[in-house]
Tab-separated table of C-alpha atoms in Angstrom:
chain	number	residue	atom	x	y	z
H	1	MET	CA	90.872	110.214	157.130
H	2	LYS	CA	94.575	110.655	156.294
H	3	LYS	CA	95.538	108.371	159.184
H	4	LEU	CA	93.346	105.606	157.768
H	5	PHE	CA	94.652	105.912	154.198
H	6	THR	CA	98.094	104.353	154.772
H	7	PRO	CA	96.804	101.282	156.709
H	8	CYS	CA	94.113	100.701	154.067
H	9	LEU	CA	96.675	100.909	151.253
H	10	ILE	CA	98.938	98.409	153.027
H	11	LEU	CA	95.959	96.095	153.622
H	12	CYS	CA	95.013	96.214	149.920
H	13	LEU	CA	98.587	95.483	148.920
H	14	PHE	CA	98.796	92.415	151.154
H	15	ALA	CA	95.371	91.241	149.984
H	16	ASN	CA	96.487	91.467	146.385
H	17	LEU	CA	99.683	89.582	147.135
H	18	MET	CA	97.591	86.854	148.760
H	19	PHE	CA	95.247	86.638	145.798
H	20	ALA	CA	98.054	86.777	143.224
H	21	GLU	CA	98.670	83.037	143.414
H	22	GLY	CA	95.004	82.248	143.045
H	23	LYS	CA	94.149	84.793	140.415
H	24	GLY	CA	93.105	82.082	138.012
H	25	PHE	CA	89.938	81.412	139.999
H	26	LEU	CA	88.670	84.946	139.539
H	27	ARG	CA	90.138	85.717	136.134
H	28	ASN	CA	90.527	82.587	134.036
H	29	ARG	CA	87.398	81.121	132.507
H	30	VAL	CA	87.538	77.610	131.094
H	31	PHE	CA	85.093	78.665	128.383
H	32	GLU	CA	84.497	82.235	127.276
H	33	VAL	CA	83.029	84.338	124.493
H	34	LYS	CA	84.873	87.591	123.775
H	35	VAL	CA	83.519	90.579	121.843
H	36	ASP	CA	85.833	93.499	121.072
H	37	VAL	CA	84.916	96.792	119.352
H	38	PRO	CA	87.776	99.341	119.078
H	39	VAL	CA	87.391	102.579	117.086
H	40	ASP	CA	90.037	105.253	116.406
H	41	VAL	CA	89.740	108.608	114.630
H	42	SER	CA	92.630	111.084	114.540
H	43	ASN	CA	94.296	113.897	112.611
H	44	ASN	CA	97.275	116.219	113.063
H	45	ALA	CA	95.659	119.641	112.673
H	46	LEU	CA	92.497	120.150	114.750
H	47	SER	CA	92.053	119.272	118.441
H	48	VAL	CA	88.907	118.237	120.275
H	49	SER	CA	89.545	121.059	122.752
H	50	ASP	CA	89.300	123.603	119.909
H	51	PHE	CA	85.556	122.957	119.725
H	52	LEU	CA	84.799	122.640	123.463
H	53	VAL	CA	84.599	126.391	123.987
H	54	LYS	CA	81.782	128.911	123.749
H	55	ASP	CA	83.343	130.899	120.893
H	56	VAL	CA	85.186	128.625	118.508
H	57	VAL	CA	88.214	130.315	116.941
H	58	ILE	CA	90.391	128.412	114.468
H	59	ASP	CA	93.813	130.001	113.919
H	60	LEU	CA	94.655	128.792	110.426
H	61	GLN	CA	98.131	130.318	110.431
H	62	GLN	CA	98.997	128.590	113.701
H	63	ILE	CA	97.705	125.279	112.330
H	64	CYS	CA	99.819	125.737	109.209
H	65	ASN	CA	102.954	126.468	111.238
H	66	SER	CA	102.417	123.407	113.467
H	67	LEU	CA	101.969	120.938	110.606
H	68	PRO	CA	104.915	118.716	109.667
H	69	GLU	CA	106.486	119.006	106.242
H	70	LYS	CA	104.605	115.944	104.976
H	71	GLY	CA	101.342	117.853	105.508
H	72	PHE	CA	97.895	117.060	106.858
H	73	SER	CA	96.875	113.545	107.817
H	74	PHE	CA	93.495	112.096	108.822
H	75	ALA	CA	93.337	108.449	109.886
H	76	THR	CA	90.607	106.091	111.063
H	77	SER	CA	90.503	102.447	112.050
H	78	ILE	CA	87.881	100.019	113.271
H	79	SER	CA	88.416	96.344	113.987
H	80	PRO	CA	85.503	94.550	115.661
H	81	ASP	CA	85.966	90.858	116.345
H	82	LEU	CA	84.301	87.873	118.019
H	83	GLU	CA	86.159	84.987	119.676
H	84	ILE	CA	85.253	81.719	121.400
H	85	ASN	CA	88.036	80.487	123.681
H	86	PHE	CA	88.793	77.467	125.860
H	87	ASN	CA	91.402	77.903	128.601
H	88	PHE	CA	92.842	75.048	130.651
H	89	SER	CA	95.786	74.993	133.036
H	90	LYS	CA	98.426	74.238	130.371
H	91	VAL	CA	96.543	74.383	127.077
H	92	SER	CA	94.240	76.903	125.386
H	93	PHE	CA	92.578	77.074	121.996
H	94	GLY	CA	89.845	79.019	120.266
H	95	VAL	CA	88.347	80.433	117.077
H	96	GLY	CA	87.550	83.960	116.002
H	97	ALA	CA	86.391	86.193	113.170
H	98	GLY	CA	86.356	89.902	112.514
H	99	ILE	CA	86.895	92.859	110.215
H	100	GLU	CA	89.821	95.267	109.971
H	101	ALA	CA	89.342	98.608	108.226
H	102	TYR	CA	92.031	101.301	107.925
H	103	THR	CA	91.858	104.615	106.097
H	104	ASN	CA	94.331	107.470	105.788
H	105	ILE	CA	93.759	110.689	103.875
H	106	GLY	CA	96.520	113.236	103.484
H	107	THR	CA	97.279	116.466	101.677
H	108	SER	CA	100.541	118.315	101.213
H	109	LYS	CA	101.185	121.283	103.505
H	110	ASP	CA	100.535	123.671	100.594
H	111	LEU	CA	96.781	123.498	101.282
H	112	PHE	CA	97.071	124.956	104.781
H	113	GLU	CA	99.697	127.463	103.690
H	114	PHE	CA	97.190	128.668	101.096
H	115	ILE	CA	94.260	128.749	103.562
H	116	GLY	CA	96.296	130.377	106.318
H	117	ASN	CA	98.463	132.802	104.353
H	118	GLY	CA	96.828	133.123	100.937
H	119	ASN	CA	98.749	133.512	97.687
H	120	SER	CA	99.854	136.267	95.339
H	121	ILE	CA	98.023	137.376	92.206
H	122	GLY	CA	98.819	134.976	89.387
H	123	GLU	CA	100.504	132.486	91.719
H	124	GLU	CA	99.276	128.922	91.423
H	125	VAL	CA	99.103	126.689	94.509
H	126	SER	CA	99.179	122.952	93.862
H	127	VAL	CA	98.118	120.543	96.611
H	128	ASP	CA	98.867	116.828	96.370
H	129	ILE	CA	96.148	114.456	97.596
H	130	ASN	CA	96.955	110.959	98.773
H	131	ALA	CA	94.785	108.354	100.462
H	132	TYR	CA	94.385	104.638	100.932
H	133	LEU	CA	91.755	102.260	102.260
H	134	ASP	CA	92.279	98.669	103.419
H	135	THR	CA	89.350	96.505	104.486
H	136	PHE	CA	89.874	92.863	105.431
H	137	ALA	CA	87.584	90.150	106.761
H	138	TYR	CA	89.274	87.262	108.556
H	139	ALA	CA	88.775	83.989	110.400
H	140	GLN	CA	91.375	82.507	112.719
H	141	VAL	CA	92.160	79.750	115.185
H	142	HIS	CA	94.714	79.782	117.967
H	143	PHE	CA	96.536	77.188	120.034
H	144	GLY	CA	98.357	78.005	123.251
H	145	ASN	CA	100.558	75.913	125.505
H	146	LYS	CA	102.636	76.369	128.638
H	147	PHE	CA	105.902	74.566	129.277
H	148	GLY	CA	107.066	75.492	132.739
H	149	LYS	CA	107.928	79.196	132.603
H	150	LEU	CA	107.454	79.409	128.827
H	151	SER	CA	104.058	80.172	127.307
H	152	THR	CA	103.502	80.016	123.545
H	153	LYS	CA	100.638	80.809	121.199
H	154	LEU	CA	100.199	80.090	117.502
H	155	GLN	CA	97.465	81.747	115.452
H	156	PRO	CA	96.987	80.940	111.743
H	157	THR	CA	94.565	83.294	109.982
H	158	ALA	CA	92.698	83.184	106.691
H	159	PHE	CA	91.717	86.635	105.410
H	160	GLY	CA	89.975	88.087	102.407
H	161	THR	CA	90.095	91.608	100.990
H	162	LEU	CA	86.820	93.487	100.780
H	163	ALA	CA	88.463	96.477	99.128
H	164	HIS	CA	91.835	98.138	98.732
H	165	ALA	CA	91.750	101.667	97.351
H	166	VAL	CA	94.599	104.051	96.628
H	167	THR	CA	94.816	107.468	94.982
H	168	GLN	CA	96.680	108.078	91.742
H	169	ASN	CA	97.676	111.455	90.250
H	170	SER	CA	95.281	113.349	92.532
H	171	TYR	CA	95.629	117.053	93.200
H	172	ALA	CA	93.858	120.372	93.738
H	173	LYS	CA	95.103	123.645	92.234
H	174	PHE	CA	94.164	127.196	93.239
H	175	ARG	CA	95.004	130.400	91.366
H	176	ASN	CA	94.154	134.083	91.678
H	177	ALA	CA	93.876	135.658	88.236
H	178	ASP	CA	94.647	139.281	87.336
H	179	ASP	CA	90.992	139.994	86.491
H	180	GLY	CA	89.876	139.240	90.074
H	181	SER	CA	88.648	135.741	89.397
H	182	PHE	CA	89.566	132.714	91.479
H	183	ASN	CA	90.203	129.373	89.773
H	184	ILE	CA	89.855	125.932	91.342
H	185	ASP	CA	91.002	122.814	89.522
H	186	VAL	CA	90.436	119.446	91.224
H	187	ASN	CA	91.391	116.045	89.876
H	188	ALA	CA	90.960	112.926	92.039
H	189	LEU	CA	91.377	109.369	90.852
H	190	PHE	CA	90.941	106.313	93.080
H	191	ASN	CA	91.744	102.788	91.980
H	192	ILE	CA	89.556	100.351	93.921
H	193	TYR	CA	90.925	96.801	93.937
H	194	SER	CA	88.173	94.328	94.759
H	195	GLU	CA	86.172	91.448	93.371
H	196	PHE	CA	83.240	93.846	93.067
H	197	ASP	CA	82.739	95.663	89.763
H	198	SER	CA	81.440	99.125	88.950
H	199	ALA	CA	77.806	97.949	88.821
H	200	ASP	CA	78.149	96.471	92.311
H	201	PHE	CA	79.481	99.764	93.684
H	202	GLU	CA	76.845	101.875	91.970
H	203	ASN	CA	74.013	99.587	93.109
H	204	LYS	CA	75.581	99.040	96.582
H	205	ASN	CA	75.392	95.283	96.153
H	206	PHE	CA	78.161	94.849	98.746
H	207	THR	CA	75.471	94.962	101.453
H	208	ASP	CA	74.243	91.521	100.323
H	209	ILE	CA	75.814	88.984	102.730
H	210	ASN	CA	75.648	86.031	100.321
H	211	LEU	CA	77.208	88.072	97.526
H	212	LEU	CA	79.826	89.331	99.974
H	213	ILE	CA	80.910	85.801	100.864
H	214	ASN	CA	81.061	84.787	97.196
H	215	LYS	CA	83.229	87.799	96.377
H	216	LEU	CA	85.558	87.197	99.340
H	217	THR	CA	86.230	83.505	98.662
H	218	PRO	CA	88.606	83.913	95.679
H	219	THR	CA	90.630	86.595	97.505
H	220	ILE	CA	91.583	84.449	100.519
H	221	GLY	CA	95.172	84.664	101.756
H	222	PHE	CA	96.947	83.421	104.888
H	223	ASP	CA	99.268	84.773	107.551
H	224	LEU	CA	100.647	83.334	110.764
H	225	THR	CA	100.954	85.024	114.157
H	226	GLY	CA	103.116	83.563	116.881
H	227	SER	CA	103.858	84.811	120.382
H	228	ALA	CA	105.869	83.646	123.370
H	229	ALA	CA	106.331	84.798	126.977
H	230	TYR	CA	109.024	83.636	129.396
H	231	GLU	CA	109.053	84.215	133.169
H	232	ILE	CA	112.653	85.146	133.917
H	233	SER	CA	111.805	85.571	137.598
H	234	ASP	CA	108.818	86.071	139.862
H	235	ILE	CA	108.800	89.759	139.015
H	236	LEU	CA	109.898	89.899	135.366
H	237	THR	CA	108.403	88.383	132.213
H	238	VAL	CA	109.658	88.997	128.676
H	239	ASN	CA	107.572	88.431	125.556
H	240	THR	CA	107.723	88.588	121.793
H	241	SER	CA	105.243	88.314	118.936
H	242	ALA	CA	105.242	88.367	115.142
H	243	ARG	CA	102.682	88.312	112.341
H	244	ILE	CA	104.285	86.858	109.236
H	245	PRO	CA	102.683	87.019	105.740
H	246	ILE	CA	102.411	83.607	104.082
H	247	VAL	CA	99.995	83.721	101.122
H	248	PRO	CA	98.735	87.066	99.760
H	249	SER	CA	95.153	87.938	99.096
H	250	LYS	CA	94.687	87.927	95.296
H	251	LEU	CA	92.445	90.455	93.589
H	252	SER	CA	91.475	90.219	89.927
H	253	LYS	CA	89.502	93.438	89.345
H	254	VAL	CA	90.107	97.148	89.624
H	255	THR	CA	87.461	99.849	89.330
H	256	PRO	CA	88.524	103.482	88.888
H	257	TYR	CA	86.565	106.247	90.568
H	258	LYS	CA	87.103	109.725	89.149
H	259	PHE	CA	86.115	113.198	90.271
H	260	SER	CA	87.247	116.184	88.229
H	261	MET	CA	86.119	119.798	88.505
H	262	ASN	CA	87.277	123.125	87.130
H	263	LYS	CA	85.592	126.159	88.660
H	264	SER	CA	86.121	129.892	88.156
H	265	ILE	CA	84.622	132.423	90.592
H	266	SER	CA	84.566	136.165	89.944
H	267	LEU	CA	85.037	137.593	93.430
H	268	ASP	CA	84.403	141.200	92.312
H	269	SER	CA	81.035	140.267	90.824
H	270	LEU	CA	80.039	138.452	93.983
H	271	LEU	CA	80.923	141.427	96.173
H	272	ASN	CA	79.187	143.945	93.896
H	273	LYS	CA	76.008	141.897	93.672
H	274	GLU	CA	75.768	141.224	97.402
H	275	GLY	CA	72.615	142.687	98.819
H	276	GLU	CA	71.247	143.734	95.414
H	277	GLU	CA	68.153	142.390	93.674
H	278	GLY	CA	68.827	139.341	91.572
H	279	ASP	CA	71.703	138.396	93.855
H	280	SER	CA	71.257	134.706	93.122
H	281	GLU	CA	71.318	135.388	89.391
H	282	GLY	CA	74.459	137.514	89.710
H	283	GLU	CA	76.196	134.795	91.717
H	284	GLU	CA	75.235	132.194	89.181
H	285	ALA	CA	76.559	134.374	86.379
H	286	SER	CA	79.838	134.975	88.178
H	287	THR	CA	80.575	131.305	88.658
H	288	GLU	CA	81.526	129.002	85.819
H	289	THR	CA	81.883	125.313	86.539
H	290	SER	CA	82.875	122.474	84.298
H	291	GLN	CA	82.829	118.900	85.479
H	292	ASP	CA	84.174	115.918	83.625
H	293	SER	CA	81.345	113.872	82.129
H	294	ASP	CA	83.294	110.741	83.096
H	295	ASN	CA	83.031	111.488	86.829
H	296	GLY	CA	81.972	108.515	88.936
H	297	PHE	CA	82.800	104.829	88.668
H	298	GLY	CA	84.558	103.833	85.474
H	299	ASP	CA	84.590	100.498	83.711
H	300	THR	CA	86.042	97.622	85.729
H	301	TYR	CA	88.995	95.873	84.156
H	302	SER	CA	91.064	92.798	84.968
H	303	VAL	CA	94.270	92.952	86.973
H	304	GLU	CA	96.518	90.686	89.005
H	305	TYR	CA	97.013	92.362	92.361
H	306	LYS	CA	98.423	90.811	95.554
H	307	LEU	CA	97.916	92.216	99.022
H	308	HIS	CA	98.960	91.221	102.554
H	309	ARG	CA	97.788	92.391	105.935
H	310	PRO	CA	100.430	94.461	107.781
H	311	MET	CA	103.494	92.550	108.949
H	312	LYS	CA	104.306	93.130	112.651
H	313	ILE	CA	107.150	92.183	115.013
H	314	SER	CA	107.455	93.215	118.676
H	315	LEU	CA	109.553	92.659	121.806
H	316	GLY	CA	108.242	93.478	125.271
H	317	ALA	CA	108.473	92.947	129.006
H	318	GLU	CA	106.267	93.056	132.093
H	319	PHE	CA	107.648	94.019	135.493
H	320	HIS	CA	105.524	93.203	138.548
H	321	PRO	CA	107.478	93.725	141.790
H	322	PHE	CA	104.273	93.898	143.870
H	323	GLY	CA	102.677	90.677	142.659
H	324	ASN	CA	99.425	91.304	140.857
H	325	PHE	CA	98.851	94.655	142.574
H	326	MET	CA	100.874	96.793	140.142
H	327	ASN	CA	102.340	95.783	136.771
H	328	TYR	CA	104.579	97.862	134.528
H	329	PHE	CA	104.604	96.837	130.871
H	330	GLY	CA	106.137	97.972	127.622
H	331	SER	CA	107.150	96.913	124.117
H	332	ILE	CA	108.795	98.102	120.939
H	333	GLY	CA	107.850	96.894	117.486
H	334	LEU	CA	108.189	97.190	113.741
H	335	GLY	CA	105.278	97.354	111.309
H	336	ILE	CA	105.258	97.068	107.524
H	337	ARG	CA	102.067	98.025	105.727
H	338	HIS	CA	101.554	96.448	102.289
H	339	PRO	CA	104.624	94.179	102.579
H	340	PHE	CA	105.905	92.780	99.279
H	341	ALA	CA	103.786	95.282	97.331
H	342	GLU	CA	104.751	95.522	93.662
H	343	ASN	CA	104.151	99.268	93.787
H	344	LYS	CA	106.893	100.445	96.170
H	345	ASP	CA	105.025	103.726	96.749
H	346	GLU	CA	102.475	101.759	98.784
H	347	LEU	CA	105.124	100.190	101.022
H	348	ASP	CA	105.133	101.816	104.470
H	349	THR	CA	107.512	100.889	107.305
H	350	TYR	CA	106.995	102.296	110.805
H	351	PHE	CA	107.934	101.765	114.457
H	352	ASP	CA	105.514	101.017	117.287
H	353	TYR	CA	105.978	101.279	121.039
H	354	LEU	CA	103.973	100.842	124.255
H	355	VAL	CA	104.615	101.906	127.872
H	356	GLY	CA	102.049	101.547	130.641
H	357	VAL	CA	101.143	100.650	134.197
H	358	ARG	CA	98.239	98.575	135.494
H	359	VAL	CA	96.829	98.483	139.047
H	360	SER	CA	94.617	95.606	140.238
H	361	LEU	CA	92.470	95.470	143.345
H	362	LEU	CA	91.749	91.894	144.463
H	363	ASN	CA	91.738	90.885	140.785
H	364	LEU	CA	88.261	92.372	140.536
H	365	ILE	CA	88.902	95.979	139.523
H	366	HIS	CA	91.752	96.899	137.190
H	367	PHE	CA	92.874	100.323	136.015
H	368	SER	CA	95.612	101.025	133.506
H	369	VAL	CA	97.133	104.005	131.735
H	370	SER	CA	99.495	103.796	128.788
H	371	THR	CA	101.080	105.726	125.956
H	372	GLU	CA	101.734	104.031	122.642
H	373	ARG	CA	102.210	104.313	118.918
H	374	THR	CA	100.238	101.698	117.014
H	375	ASP	CA	99.812	101.639	113.230
H	376	GLU	CA	101.264	105.174	113.018
H	377	ILE	CA	98.772	106.644	115.491
H	378	TYR	CA	99.972	108.041	118.837
H	379	LYS	CA	97.605	107.168	121.688
H	380	HIS	CA	97.336	107.997	125.383
H	381	LYS	CA	94.897	105.510	126.855
H	382	ALA	CA	93.057	104.949	130.122
H	383	MET	CA	91.196	101.690	130.752
H	384	LEU	CA	88.934	100.434	133.527
H	385	SER	CA	88.136	96.731	133.880
H	386	LEU	CA	85.602	94.989	136.095
H	387	SER	CA	86.043	91.232	136.398
H	388	VAL	CA	84.215	88.445	138.197
H	389	ARG	CA	84.145	84.762	137.493
H	390	LEU	CA	81.452	84.860	134.806
H	391	VAL	CA	81.791	88.321	133.281
H	392	GLN	CA	84.558	90.805	132.534
H	393	ILE	CA	84.077	94.223	130.954
H	394	ASP	CA	87.007	96.338	129.733
H	395	ALA	CA	86.296	99.905	128.629
H	396	GLY	CA	88.744	102.594	127.647
H	397	VAL	CA	89.231	105.937	125.936
H	398	ALA	CA	92.247	107.565	124.331
H	399	LEU	CA	93.563	110.914	123.182
H	400	GLU	CA	95.158	110.436	119.782
H	401	SER	CA	96.889	112.066	116.855
H	402	THR	CA	99.007	111.163	113.880
H	403	SER	CA	101.559	113.569	115.430
H	404	LEU	CA	103.314	112.879	118.755
H	405	ALA	CA	103.583	116.539	119.743
H	406	ASN	CA	99.865	117.104	119.138
H	407	SER	CA	98.591	113.817	120.555
H	408	PHE	CA	98.381	115.357	124.046
H	409	LYS	CA	95.982	117.963	122.644
H	410	GLY	CA	93.479	115.308	121.613
H	411	GLN	CA	93.576	115.748	117.850
H	412	GLY	CA	91.681	112.507	117.727
H	413	VAL	CA	89.811	110.160	120.019
H	414	GLY	CA	89.676	106.444	120.461
H	415	ALA	CA	87.329	104.195	122.375
H	416	PHE	CA	86.913	100.491	122.908
H	417	VAL	CA	84.720	98.073	124.795
H	418	THR	CA	85.668	94.436	125.325
H	419	ALA	CA	83.304	91.963	126.951
H	420	TYR	CA	84.131	88.426	128.169
H	421	VAL	CA	81.365	86.037	129.193
H	422	GLY	CA	81.998	82.449	130.255
H	423	LEU	CA	82.447	79.824	132.938
């Protein structure tokens, strides 16, 4: 078997080199429909492996010590889209539509220091809570052209904001009193910028498609994405891309959502009553809770708020010394979330990168592995692709985290499926 392996590998390499010039026949479809559904969920505290054991043990002190100074972070993203494309030898064009939804919830490290190490009698622990939500719907067209070794693509996009939510003055406070009681004080306030009002949120009217379109129309903004790739040689291609904000999405309403709670628990009473008759009554008597009567959605009021999709710029290269058999690729980039935001606290600038390798067998089976940082999430991805003339299916999974050091532990998972069907 070992003697046959080397000749077979050489044969596959030569076959791929032979097919490299004619890869368009197997890969490029003149007309195609593309459906893409990527989903990412990650955090920087708990790993998937922590729960894949018989006896689950969570070391809170270890988690606290491993957290960065900025604290705990939980992020999700989903961005399904549908495209219809036409690809010719020198020209390509198409249309597409989709949804982008990003959320990030974070707390200061004080929460895990309190859970893992506790606090002294009379000492108050204050935990800051911060979160944001961005949900966009968009429609786009693209035009591509090839001039010799230079390929270009231009993609104008119209987008509307379904909702943008951000926390304001949100916190949780914990305190051990001298009399043995334990106090919890929570105050969370979310400002939801949208064309929906409080009645729409309470009645869940945003599930009505016609109403959804009517609400999106006045929020429409525009941005422009351009990309270019140049073949420096037969084995090296460099590329660049940029998404530039043009016209912001304009929102005219904001709806506050408030949750406030103050709770006092007498731990001594709970322990003394445990196992005795009337235990439920004793527990009820030992717990005093007050909740703000204004909890829930508040009255919607008018506002002038402008919002862009994230601005992105990247530079990359692809190195393919073995034709189409094995490609090495990479890029570095800059992202700016909420560019030109009037509230500078919402402005977020970050760096992205990508390094990977892709192996192709006769342009029919493709396998790639990569490591990247995209939209502040570290990902280690593996993808398998099966491609014939009419159909191509790409499927992949990823280990993720909002922390680089913990991303190898799988403190989050990602998955995507992309299907191409055409002629």
